[in-house]
Every structure is written in C-alpha cells, then in structure tokens.
Coordinates of C-alpha atoms in Angstrom, one line a residue:
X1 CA 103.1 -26.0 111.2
X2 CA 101.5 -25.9 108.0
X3 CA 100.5 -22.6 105.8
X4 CA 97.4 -21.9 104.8
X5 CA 96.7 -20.4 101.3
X6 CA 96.7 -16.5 102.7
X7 CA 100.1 -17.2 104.1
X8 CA 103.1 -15.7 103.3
X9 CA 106.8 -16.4 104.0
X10 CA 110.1 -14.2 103.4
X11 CA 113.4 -15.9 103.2
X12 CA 116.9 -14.7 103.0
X13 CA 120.1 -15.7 102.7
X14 CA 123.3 -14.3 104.2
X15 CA 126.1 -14.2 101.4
X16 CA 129.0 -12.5 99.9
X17 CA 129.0 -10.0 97.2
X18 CA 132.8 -10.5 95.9
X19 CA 135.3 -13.6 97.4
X20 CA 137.6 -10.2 98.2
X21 CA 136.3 -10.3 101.0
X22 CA 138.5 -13.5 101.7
X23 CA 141.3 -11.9 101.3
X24 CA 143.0 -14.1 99.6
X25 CA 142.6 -16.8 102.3
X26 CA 140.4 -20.2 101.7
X27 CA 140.6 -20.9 105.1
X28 CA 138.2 -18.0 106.1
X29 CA 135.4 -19.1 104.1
X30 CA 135.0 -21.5 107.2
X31 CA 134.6 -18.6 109.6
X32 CA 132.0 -16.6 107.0
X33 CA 129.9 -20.3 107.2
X34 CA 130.1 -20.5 110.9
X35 CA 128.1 -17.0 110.7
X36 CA 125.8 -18.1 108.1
X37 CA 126.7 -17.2 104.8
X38 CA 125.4 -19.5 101.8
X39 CA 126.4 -18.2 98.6
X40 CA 129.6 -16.3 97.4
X41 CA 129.9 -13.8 94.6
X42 CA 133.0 -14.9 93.0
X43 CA 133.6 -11.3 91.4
X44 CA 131.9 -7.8 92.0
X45 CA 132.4 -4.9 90.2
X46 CA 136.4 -5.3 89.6
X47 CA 138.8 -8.6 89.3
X48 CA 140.0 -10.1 92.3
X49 CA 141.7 -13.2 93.8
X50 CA 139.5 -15.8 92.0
X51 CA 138.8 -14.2 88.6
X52 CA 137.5 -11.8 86.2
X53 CA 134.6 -9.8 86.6
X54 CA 132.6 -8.8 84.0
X55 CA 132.7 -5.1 85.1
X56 CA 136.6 -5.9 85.5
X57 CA 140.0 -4.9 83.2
X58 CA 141.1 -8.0 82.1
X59 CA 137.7 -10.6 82.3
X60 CA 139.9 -13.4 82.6
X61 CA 138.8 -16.7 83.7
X62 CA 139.2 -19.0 87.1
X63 CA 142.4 -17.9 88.7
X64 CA 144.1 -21.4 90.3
X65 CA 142.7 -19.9 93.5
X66 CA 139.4 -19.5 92.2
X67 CA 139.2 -22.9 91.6
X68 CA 140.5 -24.1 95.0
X69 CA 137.4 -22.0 96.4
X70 CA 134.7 -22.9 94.2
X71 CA 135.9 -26.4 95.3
X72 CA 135.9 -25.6 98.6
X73 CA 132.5 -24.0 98.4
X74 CA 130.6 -27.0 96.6
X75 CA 132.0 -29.5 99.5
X76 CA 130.5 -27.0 101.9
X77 CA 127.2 -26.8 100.1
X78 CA 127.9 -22.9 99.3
X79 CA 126.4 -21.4 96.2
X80 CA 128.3 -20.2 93.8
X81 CA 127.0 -16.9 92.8
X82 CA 128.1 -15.9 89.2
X83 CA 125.9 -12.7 89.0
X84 CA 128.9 -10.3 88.2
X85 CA 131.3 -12.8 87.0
X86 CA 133.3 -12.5 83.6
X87 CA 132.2 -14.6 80.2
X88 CA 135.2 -16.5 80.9
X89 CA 134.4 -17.3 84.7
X90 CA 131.3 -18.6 83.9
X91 CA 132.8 -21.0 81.3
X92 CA 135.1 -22.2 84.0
X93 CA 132.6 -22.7 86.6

C-alpha cells in the first residue's frame, strides 16, 4: 500500500541498552533476536563484559569478549550501538 504525502509512519526498534544484559553469555544474544531485538548497546552507564563505557572507571577498549559479540552481532545483522561506549571502544569497533 502506498503513502500518500499526509501520511505518517512511526517505527521502532527493540534493542539493548548495555550487552550486561547478556550476562556474560554470547549464546543468549540468539534468544534476545528470537524476540526481536536489533541493536545492542555495547556499554551503558558503567563498564561491563565487552568494554569501557564512557560514563565507566577504567574506559578501556574491546574486552576479547567484546569482540566475539560484536562479531557475532554483525553475522546476525545486529546494530552495534556505540551511544555510551568509551573513546577507546569506539576506536576498536
């Protein structure tokens, strides 16, 4: 169906705000994806599993897990959401 000029659409997408909330464990990502998530935060407001955040103590970079997820995430077609990552995450992404 086609929109006319005076249409108007809002969109959404289901994502993560922090990769915490994997715990730690690639292998959930797969069960966030089965219920529609599309883009990860790597960091929030502290560091966690996969990196620095920029709100975070030590704004390190990429953690060796962090990289196995963003991996992970690109085969998957998962953005990558760097909104509160660190300097040094970003540089590694």
């Amino acid at each position: 169906q086609r929109c006319v000029p005076s249409c108007t659409f809002t969109a959404a997408l289901l994502g993560l705000e922090g990769a915490h909330a994997l715990e730690g464990d690639l292998d959930s990502l797969s069960d966030f994806i089965e219920r529609g998530v599309r883009y990860v935060g790597l960091q929030h407001f502290f560091d966690n599993e996969a990196g620095g955040s920029m709100h975070g103590e030590e704004k390190g970079g990429l953690t060796a897990w962090g990289r196995k997820l963003v991996r992970r995430m690109e085969r998957a077609n998962i953005l990558v959401d760097l909104t509160h990552a660190s300097s040094a995450v970003i540089a590694d992404v």
